[in-house]
N, CA and C atoms as an extended XYZ file, in Angstrom:
495
Properties=species:S:1:pos:R:3:atomname:S:1:resname:S:1:resid:I:1 pbc="F F F"
N       -74.209      -51.004       41.891 N   GLN     1
C       -75.004      -52.096       42.390 CA  GLN     1
C       -75.821      -51.676       43.596 C   GLN     1
N       -75.310      -50.780       44.404 N   GLY     2
C       -76.035      -50.347       45.585 CA  GLY     2
C       -77.356      -49.692       45.240 C   GLY     2
N       -77.350      -48.855       44.206 N   ALA     3
C       -78.578      -48.178       43.786 CA  ALA     3
C       -79.583      -49.183       43.248 C   ALA     3
N       -79.106      -50.146       42.468 N   ALA     4
C       -80.009      -51.161       41.914 CA  ALA     4
C       -80.597      -52.006       43.039 C   ALA     4
N       -79.785      -52.330       44.035 N   ALA     5
C       -80.282      -53.122       45.168 CA  ALA     5
C       -81.311      -52.329       45.974 C   ALA     5
N       -81.059      -51.043       46.183 N   ALA     6
C       -82.022      -50.205       46.911 CA  ALA     6
C       -83.330      -50.110       46.151 C   ALA     6
N       -83.250      -49.960       44.844 N   LEU     7
C       -84.455      -49.890       44.017 CA  LEU     7
C       -85.223      -51.204       44.095 C   LEU     7
N       -84.512      -52.305       44.065 N   GLU     8
C       -85.161      -53.619       44.162 CA  GLU     8
C       -85.837      -53.797       45.519 C   GLU     8
N       -85.186      -53.357       46.597 N   ARG     9
C       -85.812      -53.448       47.933 CA  ARG     9
C       -87.083      -52.619       47.990 C   ARG     9
N       -87.043      -51.415       47.424 N   GLY    10
C       -88.228      -50.565       47.403 CA  GLY    10
C       -89.349      -51.181       46.583 C   GLY    10
N       -88.980      -51.826       45.499 N   THR    11
C       -89.971      -52.488       44.646 CA  THR    11
C       -90.609      -53.653       45.395 C   THR    11
N       -89.788      -54.457       46.070 N   ARG    12
C       -90.318      -55.603       46.835 CA  ARG    12
C       -91.249      -55.140       47.948 C   ARG    12
N       -90.969      -54.012       48.549 N   ARG    13
C       -91.815      -53.482       49.624 CA  ARG    13
C       -93.071      -52.797       49.110 C   ARG    13
N       -93.166      -52.678       47.790 N   GLY    14
C       -94.362      -52.083       47.212 CA  GLY    14
C       -94.365      -50.566       47.221 C   GLY    14
N       -93.210      -49.956       47.394 N   LEU    15
C       -93.141      -48.503       47.469 CA  LEU    15
C       -93.483      -47.817       46.149 C   LEU    15
N       -93.352      -48.535       45.055 N   PHE    16
C       -93.562      -47.928       43.744 CA  PHE    16
C       -94.840      -48.431       43.068 C   PHE    16
N       -95.781      -48.918       43.853 N   LYS    17
C       -96.982      -49.534       43.302 CA  LYS    17
C       -98.158      -48.578       43.137 C   LYS    17
N       -98.190      -47.483       43.901 N   ARG    18
C       -99.388      -46.643       43.869 CA  ARG    18
C       -99.045      -45.193       44.174 C   ARG    18
N       -99.941      -44.328       43.769 N   GLY    19
C       -99.841      -42.908       44.099 CA  GLY    19
C       -98.534      -42.276       43.706 C   GLY    19
N       -98.016      -41.456       44.612 N   VAL    20
C       -96.769      -40.740       44.369 CA  VAL    20
C       -95.617      -41.703       44.149 C   VAL    20
N       -95.709      -42.879       44.737 N   GLY    21
C       -94.655      -43.876       44.579 CA  GLY    21
C       -94.433      -44.297       43.141 C   GLY    21
N       -95.513      -44.317       42.353 N   LEU    22
C       -95.357      -44.664       40.933 CA  LEU    22
C       -94.446      -43.666       40.241 C   LEU    22
N       -94.716      -42.376       40.462 N   THR    23
C       -93.896      -41.327       39.858 CA  THR    23
C       -92.471      -41.410       40.386 C   THR    23
N       -92.326      -41.618       41.691 N   SER    24
C       -90.990      -41.746       42.278 CA  SER    24
C       -90.246      -42.921       41.670 C   SER    24
N       -90.969      -43.996       41.407 N   GLY    25
C       -90.338      -45.161       40.793 CA  GLY    25
C       -89.809      -44.856       39.412 C   GLY    25
N       -90.566      -44.102       38.628 N   VAL    26
C       -90.115      -43.730       37.281 CA  VAL    26
C       -88.886      -42.835       37.383 C   VAL    26
N       -88.924      -41.882       38.297 N   ILE    27
C       -87.776      -40.978       38.474 CA  ILE    27
C       -86.549      -41.762       38.922 C   ILE    27
N       -86.723      -42.660       39.878 N   ALA    28
C       -85.595      -43.453       40.380 CA  ALA    28
C       -85.028      -44.342       39.286 C   ALA    28
N       -85.911      -44.971       38.523 N   ARG    29
C       -85.433      -45.855       37.454 CA  ARG    29
C       -84.765      -45.059       36.331 C   ARG    29
N       -85.291      -43.880       36.025 N   THR    30
C       -84.655      -43.033       35.008 CA  THR    30
C       -83.243      -42.657       35.461 C   THR    30
N       -83.116      -42.303       36.734 N   SER    31
C       -81.791      -41.968       37.284 CA  SER    31
C       -80.863      -43.172       37.236 C   SER    31
N       -81.404      -44.344       37.509 N   LEU    32
C       -80.585      -45.548       37.473 CA  LEU    32
C       -80.124      -45.862       36.051 C   LEU    32
N       -81.006      -45.656       35.073 N   ILE    33
C       -80.603      -45.850       33.667 CA  ILE    33
C       -79.445      -44.918       33.331 C   ILE    33
N       -79.558      -43.662       33.744 N   LYS    34
C       -78.468      -42.697       33.520 CA  LYS    34
C       -77.191      -43.179       34.191 C   LYS    34
N       -77.323      -43.684       35.409 N   GLY    35
C       -76.160      -44.212       36.125 CA  GLY    35
C       -75.531      -45.405       35.420 C   GLY    35
N       -76.368      -46.277       34.887 N   TYR    36
C       -75.831      -47.422       34.145 CA  TYR    36
C       -74.996      -46.958       32.957 C   TYR    36
N       -75.449      -45.943       32.274 N   PHE    37
C       -74.689      -45.438       31.131 CA  PHE    37
C       -73.448      -44.678       31.573 C   PHE    37
N       -73.616      -43.746       32.507 N   ASP    38
C       -72.540      -42.818       32.847 CA  ASP    38
C       -71.495      -43.411       33.791 C   ASP    38
N       -71.917      -44.231       34.737 N   CYS    39
C       -70.988      -44.730       35.752 CA  CYS    39
C       -70.603      -46.188       35.530 C   CYS    39
N       -71.587      -47.045       35.369 N   SER    40
C       -71.310      -48.471       35.209 CA  SER    40
C       -70.848      -48.825       33.813 C   SER    40
N       -71.174      -47.944       32.865 N   ARG    41
C       -70.844      -48.199       31.463 CA  ARG    41
C       -71.465      -49.518       31.008 C   ARG    41
N       -72.743      -49.694       31.347 N   SER    42
C       -73.409      -50.946       31.033 CA  SER    42
C       -74.666      -50.704       30.208 C   SER    42
N       -74.526      -50.839       28.913 N   MET    43
C       -75.667      -50.738       28.008 CA  MET    43
C       -76.660      -51.851       28.304 C   MET    43
N       -76.144      -53.035       28.622 N   MET    44
C       -77.003      -54.182       28.869 CA  MET    44
C       -77.929      -53.941       30.069 C   MET    44
N       -77.385      -53.446       31.178 N   GLN    45
C       -78.211      -53.200       32.362 CA  GLN    45
C       -79.242      -52.106       32.092 C   GLN    45
N       -78.842      -51.059       31.385 N   ALA    46
C       -79.774      -49.982       31.058 CA  ALA    46
C       -80.890      -50.504       30.169 C   ALA    46
N       -80.535      -51.319       29.191 N   ARG    47
C       -81.526      -51.898       28.277 CA  ARG    47
C       -82.505      -52.787       29.040 C   ARG    47
N       -81.989      -53.615       29.942 N   GLU    48
C       -82.849      -54.512       30.725 CA  GLU    48
C       -83.818      -53.726       31.602 C   GLU    48
N       -83.334      -52.677       32.256 N   LEU    49
C       -84.203      -51.880       33.114 CA  LEU    49
C       -85.258      -51.145       32.288 C   LEU    49
N       -84.867      -50.597       31.155 N   PHE    50
C       -85.829      -49.893       30.311 CA  PHE    50
C       -86.906      -50.867       29.826 C   PHE    50
N       -86.500      -52.059       29.424 N   LYS    51
C       -87.452      -53.085       28.973 CA  LYS    51
C       -88.406      -53.454       30.107 C   LYS    51
N       -87.871      -53.593       31.301 N   LYS    52
C       -88.707      -53.913       32.460 CA  LYS    52
C       -89.749      -52.807       32.679 C   LYS    52
N       -89.331      -51.566       32.518 N   MET    53
C       -90.270      -50.449       32.663 CA  MET    53
C       -91.330      -50.490       31.569 C   MET    53
N       -90.936      -50.795       30.344 N   GLU    54
C       -91.901      -50.856       29.240 CA  GLU    54
C       -92.939      -51.963       29.469 C   GLU    54
N       -92.536      -53.004       30.168 N   ASP    55
C       -93.436      -54.133       30.412 CA  ASP    55
C       -94.397      -53.904       31.581 C   ASP    55
N       -94.239      -52.788       32.293 N   GLU    56
C       -95.138      -52.481       33.416 CA  GLU    56
C       -96.579      -52.391       32.928 C   GLU    56
N       -97.509      -52.854       33.742 N   THR    57
C       -98.920      -52.818       33.349 CA  THR    57
C       -99.555      -51.459       33.607 C   THR    57
N       -99.108      -50.756       34.634 N   LYS    58
C       -99.668      -49.440       34.941 CA  LYS    58
C       -98.962      -48.371       34.119 C   LYS    58
N       -99.755      -47.557       33.433 N   GLU    59
C       -99.206      -46.504       32.569 CA  GLU    59
C       -98.265      -45.586       33.339 C   GLU    59
N       -98.619      -45.255       34.585 N   GLU    60
C       -97.822      -44.317       35.382 CA  GLU    60
C       -96.446      -44.868       35.725 C   GLU    60
N       -96.277      -46.182       35.631 N   ALA    61
C       -95.000      -46.806       35.963 CA  ALA    61
C       -94.133      -47.037       34.727 C   ALA    61
N       -94.708      -46.764       33.570 N   ARG    62
C       -93.986      -46.981       32.316 CA  ARG    62
C       -93.069      -45.784       32.034 C   ARG    62
N       -92.117      -45.946       31.137 N   PRO    63
C       -91.200      -44.837       30.835 CA  PRO    63
C       -91.958      -43.621       30.302 C   PRO    63
N       -91.493      -42.450       30.684 N   ASN    64
C       -92.037      -41.220       30.106 CA  ASN    64
C       -91.019      -40.697       29.085 C   ASN    64
N       -91.306      -39.550       28.514 N   THR    65
C       -90.416      -39.004       27.486 CA  THR    65
C       -89.020      -38.744       28.042 C   THR    65
N       -88.955      -38.259       29.282 N   ARG    66
C       -87.642      -38.003       29.887 CA  ARG    66
C       -86.841      -39.296       30.027 C   ARG    66
N       -87.513      -40.366       30.441 N   THR    67
C       -86.844      -41.663       30.573 CA  THR    67
C       -86.342      -42.135       29.209 C   THR    67
N       -87.205      -42.034       28.200 N   ALA    68
C       -86.823      -42.469       26.855 CA  ALA    68
C       -85.646      -41.650       26.332 C   ALA    68
N       -85.671      -40.343       26.561 N   ASN    69
C       -84.559      -39.506       26.084 CA  ASN    69
C       -83.273      -39.804       26.838 C   ASN    69
N       -83.379      -40.176       28.100 N   THR    70
C       -82.195      -40.606       28.859 CA  THR    70
C       -81.606      -41.849       28.206 C   THR    70
N       -82.473      -42.780       27.837 N   PHE    71
C       -82.013      -43.992       27.159 CA  PHE    71
C       -81.404      -43.650       25.795 C   PHE    71
N       -82.045      -42.753       25.057 N   LEU    72
C       -81.516      -42.369       23.742 CA  LEU    72
C       -80.147      -41.700       23.862 C   LEU    72
N       -79.951      -40.877       24.897 N   ARG    73
C       -78.623      -40.259       25.106 CA  ARG    73
C       -77.576      -41.331       25.381 C   ARG    73
N       -77.969      -42.370       26.107 N   GLY    74
C       -77.060      -43.490       26.345 CA  GLY    74
C       -76.732      -44.213       25.052 C   GLY    74
N       -77.748      -44.379       24.209 N   CYS    75
C       -77.510      -44.998       22.901 CA  CYS    75
C       -76.506      -44.175       22.102 C   CYS    75
N       -76.619      -42.863       22.203 N   LEU    76
C       -75.691      -41.965       21.521 CA  LEU    76
C       -74.269      -42.174       22.038 C   LEU    76
N       -74.145      -42.347       23.338 N   LEU    77
C       -72.849      -42.568       23.975 CA  LEU    77
C       -72.206      -43.876       23.501 C   LEU    77
N       -73.040      -44.899       23.307 N   TYR    78
C       -72.534      -46.229       22.960 CA  TYR    78
C       -72.666      -46.581       21.484 C   TYR    78
N       -73.230      -45.690       20.694 N   GLY    79
C       -73.395      -45.974       19.280 CA  GLY    79
C       -74.442      -47.045       19.006 C   GLY    79
N       -75.419      -47.166       19.877 N   ALA    80
C       -76.456      -48.195       19.750 CA  ALA    80
C       -77.565      -47.711       18.818 C   ALA    80
N       -77.262      -47.685       17.547 N   VAL    81
C       -78.153      -47.121       16.536 CA  VAL    81
C       -79.473      -47.890       16.472 C   VAL    81
N       -79.401      -49.203       16.404 N   ASP    82
C       -80.617      -50.001       16.247 CA  ASP    82
C       -81.532      -49.886       17.468 C   ASP    82
N       -80.947      -49.860       18.666 N   ASP    83
C       -81.745      -49.679       19.882 CA  ASP    83
C       -82.486      -48.349       19.833 C   ASP    83
N       -81.780      -47.304       19.444 N   ALA    84
C       -82.378      -45.964       19.409 CA  ALA    84
C       -83.476      -45.878       18.361 C   ALA    84
N       -83.207      -46.422       17.195 N   GLN    85
C       -84.203      -46.356       16.123 CA  GLN    85
C       -85.454      -47.157       16.499 C   GLN    85
N       -85.263      -48.312       17.117 N   ALA    86
C       -86.406      -49.133       17.535 CA  ALA    86
C       -87.215      -48.422       18.619 C   ALA    86
N       -86.528      -47.778       19.555 N   LEU    87
C       -87.243      -47.057       20.612 CA  LEU    87
C       -88.046      -45.898       20.031 C   LEU    87
N       -87.453      -45.135       19.127 N   LEU    88
C       -88.183      -44.019       18.522 CA  LEU    88
C       -89.438      -44.517       17.803 C   LEU    88
N       -89.316      -45.629       17.109 N   THR    89
C       -90.477      -46.203       16.423 CA  THR    89
C       -91.559      -46.587       17.424 C   THR    89
N       -91.167      -47.228       18.535 N   ARG    90
C       -92.157      -47.593       19.573 CA  ARG    90
C       -92.802      -46.353       20.175 C   ARG    90
N       -92.005      -45.303       20.381 N   MET    91
C       -92.546      -44.060       20.931 CA  MET    91
C       -93.577      -43.456       19.983 C   MET    91
N       -93.245      -43.422       18.697 N   GLU    92
C       -94.169      -42.866       17.711 CA  GLU    92
C       -95.463      -43.678       17.648 C   GLU    92
N       -95.325      -44.997       17.607 N   GLU    93
C       -96.510      -45.854       17.532 CA  GLU    93
C       -97.382      -45.698       18.773 C   GLU    93
N       -96.760      -45.634       19.942 N   GLY    94
C       -97.511      -45.465       21.178 CA  GLY    94
C       -98.225      -44.123       21.235 C   GLY    94
N       -97.546      -43.069       20.805 N   ALA    95
C       -98.145      -41.731       20.808 CA  ALA    95
C       -99.268      -41.636       19.792 C   ALA    95
N       -99.057      -42.218       18.623 N   ASP    96
C      -100.066      -42.143       17.566 CA  ASP    96
C      -101.317      -42.945       17.911 C   ASP    96
N      -101.126      -44.030       18.652 N   SER    97
C      -102.282      -44.852       19.036 CA  SER    97
C      -102.982      -44.293       20.271 C   SER    97
N      -102.311      -43.374       20.971 N   GLY    98
C      -102.873      -42.812       22.193 CA  GLY    98
C      -102.678      -43.698       23.405 C   GLY    98
N      -102.037      -44.844       23.215 N   LYS    99
C      -101.860      -45.790       24.322 CA  LYS    99
C      -100.720      -45.401       25.252 C   LYS    99
N       -99.729      -44.704       24.727 N   GLN   100
C       -98.565      -44.358       25.539 CA  GLN   100
C       -98.228      -42.880       25.349 C   GLN   100
N       -99.182      -42.039       25.629 N   ALA   101
C       -98.986      -40.603       25.412 CA  ALA   101
C       -97.886      -40.036       26.297 C   ALA   101
N       -97.661      -40.625       27.465 N   ALA   102
C       -96.630      -40.118       28.379 CA  ALA   102
C       -95.231      -40.301       27.820 C   ALA   102
N       -95.087      -41.177       26.848 N   CYS   103
C       -93.773      -41.453       26.265 CA  CYS   103
C       -93.723      -41.034       24.804 C   CYS   103
N       -94.440      -39.983       24.466 N   ALA   104
C       -94.420      -39.480       23.091 CA  ALA   104
C       -93.057      -38.859       22.805 C   ALA   104
N       -92.544      -39.039       21.598 N   PRO   105
C       -91.256      -38.423       21.274 CA  PRO   105
C       -91.374      -36.906       21.230 C   PRO   105
N       -90.325      -36.234       21.648 N   ASP   106
C       -90.256      -34.782       21.491 CA  ASP   106
C       -89.146      -34.482       20.481 C   ASP   106
N       -88.889      -33.223       20.247 N   ALA   107
C       -87.881      -32.846       19.251 CA  ALA   107
C       -86.513      -33.433       19.588 C   ALA   107
N       -86.176      -33.464       20.867 N   SER   108
C       -84.879      -34.026       21.277 CA  SER   108
C       -84.772      -35.499       20.923 C   SER   108
N       -85.865      -36.227       21.057 N   SER   109
C       -85.855      -37.658       20.720 CA  SER   109
C       -85.400      -37.850       19.273 C   SER   109
N       -85.964      -37.054       18.394 N   TYR   110
C       -85.605      -37.145       16.977 CA  TYR   110
C       -84.169      -36.701       16.746 C   TYR   110
N       -83.746      -35.647       17.415 N   GLU   111
C       -82.379      -35.152       17.231 CA  GLU   111
C       -81.355      -36.199       17.636 C   GLU   111
N       -81.604      -36.907       18.745 N   TYR   112
C       -80.672      -37.956       19.177 CA  TYR   112
C       -80.563      -39.054       18.128 C   TYR   112
N       -81.700      -39.490       17.608 N   VAL   113
C       -81.687      -40.594       16.646 CA  VAL   113
C       -81.052      -40.148       15.323 C   VAL   113
N       -81.360      -38.952       14.872 N   VAL   114
C       -80.740      -38.445       13.645 CA  VAL   114
C       -79.220      -38.357       13.822 C   VAL   114
N       -78.773      -37.861       14.954 N   THR   115
C       -77.333      -37.771       15.224 CA  THR   115
C       -76.681      -39.138       15.166 C   THR   115
N       -77.309      -40.123       15.800 N   LEU   116
C       -76.772      -41.484       15.781 CA  LEU   116
C       -76.701      -42.050       14.365 C   LEU   116
N       -77.777      -41.885       13.628 N   LEU   117
C       -77.797      -42.397       12.255 CA  LEU   117
C       -76.738      -41.714       11.398 C   LEU   117
N       -76.544      -40.432       11.597 N   CYS   118
C       -75.510      -39.716       10.843 CA  CYS   118
C       -74.116      -40.185       11.228 C   CYS   118
N       -73.904      -40.443       12.520 N   GLN   119
C       -72.602      -40.967       12.951 CA  GLN   119
C       -72.309      -42.307       12.297 C   GLN   119
N       -73.356      -43.084       12.061 N   ALA   120
C       -73.204      -44.378       11.399 CA  ALA   120
C       -73.197      -44.240        9.876 C   ALA   120
N       -73.246      -42.980        9.389 N   LEU   121
C       -73.289      -42.658        7.953 CA  LEU   121
C       -74.509      -43.271        7.270 C   LEU   121
N       -75.580      -43.418        8.025 N   ARG   122
C       -76.854      -43.895        7.475 CA  ARG   122
C       -77.734      -42.671        7.213 C   ARG   122
N       -77.256      -41.829        6.301 N   PHE   123
C       -77.890      -40.529        6.081 CA  PHE   123
C       -79.261      -40.644        5.433 C   PHE   123
N       -79.505      -41.714        4.653 N   ASP   124
C       -80.850      -41.888        4.084 CA  ASP   124
C       -81.872      -42.085        5.201 C   ASP   124
N       -81.536      -42.979        6.136 N   ASP   125
C       -82.421      -43.219        7.281 CA  ASP   125
C       -82.546      -41.956        8.131 C   ASP   125
N       -81.436      -41.259        8.317 N   ALA   126
C       -81.450      -40.027        9.118 CA  ALA   126
C       -82.357      -38.977        8.488 C   ALA   126
N       -82.300      -38.860        7.169 N   GLY   127
C       -83.158      -37.906        6.475 CA  GLY   127
C       -84.634      -38.230        6.660 C   GLY   127
N       -84.962      -39.520        6.633 N   LYS   128
C       -86.354      -39.938        6.841 CA  LYS   128
C       -86.822      -39.573        8.254 C   LYS   128
N       -85.968      -39.822        9.239 N   VAL   129
C       -86.326      -39.492       10.624 CA  VAL   129
C       -86.477      -37.979       10.782 C   VAL   129
N       -85.572      -37.219       10.183 N   ALA   130
C       -85.650      -35.757       10.268 CA  ALA   130
C       -86.934      -35.230        9.628 C   ALA   130
N       -87.327      -35.828        8.507 N   ARG   131
C       -88.577      -35.408        7.863 CA  ARG   131
C       -89.794      -35.764        8.715 C   ARG   131
N       -89.741      -36.908        9.402 N   ARG   132
C       -90.844      -37.266       10.313 CA  ARG   132
C       -90.941      -36.249       11.447 C   ARG   132
N       -89.788      -35.819       11.963 N   ALA   133
C       -89.785      -34.806       13.029 CA  ALA   133
C       -90.374      -33.503       12.524 C   ALA   133
N       -89.982      -33.112       11.327 N   LEU   134
C       -90.492      -31.872       10.742 CA  LEU   134
C       -92.010      -31.948       10.549 C   LEU   134
N       -92.481      -33.090       10.121 N   LYS   135
C       -93.923      -33.278        9.926 CA  LYS   135
C       -94.659      -33.219       11.266 C   LYS   135
N       -94.071      -33.808       12.304 N   ARG   136
C       -94.717      -33.887       13.613 CA  ARG   136
C       -94.697      -32.546       14.348 C   ARG   136
N       -93.571      -31.825       14.258 N   PHE   137
C       -93.391      -30.622       15.084 CA  PHE   137
C       -93.289      -29.321       14.302 C   PHE   137
N       -93.118      -29.417       13.001 N   GLY   138
C       -92.881      -28.206       12.235 CA  GLY   138
C       -91.426      -27.784       12.372 C   GLY   138
N       -91.130      -26.636       11.843 N   SER   139
C       -89.761      -26.131       11.861 CA  SER   139
C       -89.375      -25.674       13.261 C   SER   139
N       -88.150      -26.006       13.648 N   SER   140
C       -87.610      -25.580       14.941 CA  SER   140
C       -86.109      -25.415       14.790 C   SER   140
N       -85.439      -24.799       15.762 N   PRO   141
C       -83.980      -24.656       15.657 CA  PRO   141
C       -83.279      -25.997       15.489 C   PRO   141
N       -83.797      -27.024       16.139 N   GLY   142
C       -83.186      -28.344       16.030 CA  GLY   142
C       -83.370      -28.994       14.671 C   GLY   142
N       -84.452      -28.646       13.977 N   SER   143
C       -84.688      -29.286       12.685 CA  SER   143
C       -83.622      -28.880       11.670 C   SER   143
N       -83.192      -27.641       11.704 N   ALA   144
C       -82.130      -27.204       10.795 CA  ALA   144
C       -80.844      -27.978       11.065 C   ALA   144
N       -80.520      -28.162       12.337 N   ALA   145
C       -79.306      -28.897       12.702 CA  ALA   145
C       -79.377      -30.352       12.241 C   ALA   145
N       -80.578      -30.936       12.302 N   MET   146
C       -80.715      -32.319       11.842 CA  MET   146
C       -80.414      -32.438       10.354 C   MET   146
N       -80.935      -31.498        9.562 N   PHE   147
C       -80.708      -31.578        8.120 CA  PHE   147
C       -79.263      -31.249        7.758 C   PHE   147
N       -78.619      -30.399        8.511 N   VAL   148
C       -77.194      -30.132        8.293 CA  VAL   148
C       -76.392      -31.400        8.591 C   VAL   148
N       -76.758      -32.105        9.667 N   ALA   149
C       -76.068      -33.353       10.003 CA  ALA   149
C       -76.249      -34.392        8.897 C   ALA   149
N       -77.444      -34.466        8.340 N   VAL   150
C       -77.709      -35.402        7.242 CA  VAL   150
C       -76.831      -35.049        6.034 C   VAL   150
N       -76.787      -33.776        5.686 N   ALA   151
C       -75.968      -33.339        4.558 CA  ALA   151
C       -74.489      -33.627        4.812 C   ALA   151
N       -74.043      -33.385        6.019 N   ARG   152
C       -72.635      -33.637        6.367 CA  ARG   152
C       -72.310      -35.127        6.243 C   ARG   152
N       -73.200      -35.989        6.736 N   ALA   153
C       -72.965      -37.435        6.654 CA  ALA   153
C       -72.931      -37.894        5.195 C   ALA   153
N       -73.832      -37.356        4.385 N   ALA   154
C       -73.837      -37.718        2.965 CA  ALA   154
C       -72.540      -37.254        2.292 C   ALA   154
N       -72.115      -36.049        2.617 N   ALA   155
C       -70.884      -35.526        2.027 CA  ALA   155
C       -69.674      -36.348        2.461 C   ALA   155
N       -69.641      -36.723        3.734 N   LEU   156
C       -68.530      -37.576        4.217 CA  LEU   156
C       -68.489      -38.909        3.493 C   LEU   156
N       -69.652      -39.389        3.098 N   SER   157
C       -69.730      -40.654        2.360 CA  SER   157
C       -69.413      -40.480        0.882 C   SER   157
N       -69.276      -39.222        0.459 N   GLY   158
C       -69.020      -38.940       -0.942 CA  GLY   158
C       -70.270      -38.988       -1.804 C   GLY   158
N       -71.421      -39.030       -1.168 N   ASP   159
C       -72.699      -39.082       -1.894 CA  ASP   159
C       -73.260      -37.671       -1.980 C   ASP   159
N       -72.764      -36.922       -2.936 N   PHE   160
C       -73.194      -35.530       -3.056 CA  PHE   160
C       -74.603      -35.409       -3.627 C   PHE   160
N       -75.089      -36.471       -4.244 N   GLU   161
C       -76.481      -36.488       -4.696 CA  GLU   161
C       -77.407      -36.660       -3.484 C   GLU   161
N       -76.953      -37.436       -2.498 N   GLY   162
C       -77.754      -37.689       -1.308 CA  GLY   162
C       -77.862      -36.498       -0.396 C   GLY   162
N       -77.037      -35.483       -0.606 N   VAL   163
C       -77.057      -34.281        0.232 CA  VAL   163
C       -78.401      -33.586        0.129 C   VAL   163
N       -79.038      -33.657       -1.017 N   GLY   164
C       -80.343      -33.014       -1.193 CA  GLY   164
C       -81.482      -33.795       -0.591 C   GLY   164
N       -81.217      -35.011       -0.095 N   ALA   165
C       -82.270      -35.854        0.473 CA  ALA   165
C       -82.805      -35.176        1.661 C   ALA   165
């Protein structure tokens, strides 16, 4: 609570409204999201703060890829599959439209979501996400791991036909 209160005081004083303060605000909020997941164990508080950042009018104050990946790692910790999948979709749409280039998904973004989907044994969805990553970035060390995870999830489900997906 102390960190959240300090961040709120800085926000009220306008410290995060312009210049370097905008970047500092994103860094501070990203750290706070990590703290909500790791220390407070509060998915709700992390979700609320991330949403507040997404609603910012200034692009520089909105979440960047690092912030989004911090949130996705938290989703992985809590099994928040739908939150992660929705965020990845928003990241892709924002990057593709050019409106939110600072929050474009990277390879790690896809790996987190594929891992979550596989943990939920939603290997069909995981395969689709992995193929989108492959299309966006090409082959990488992480892409092989994503497809192995998809195959493993399908095999655990007993769907040996789905392994080739």
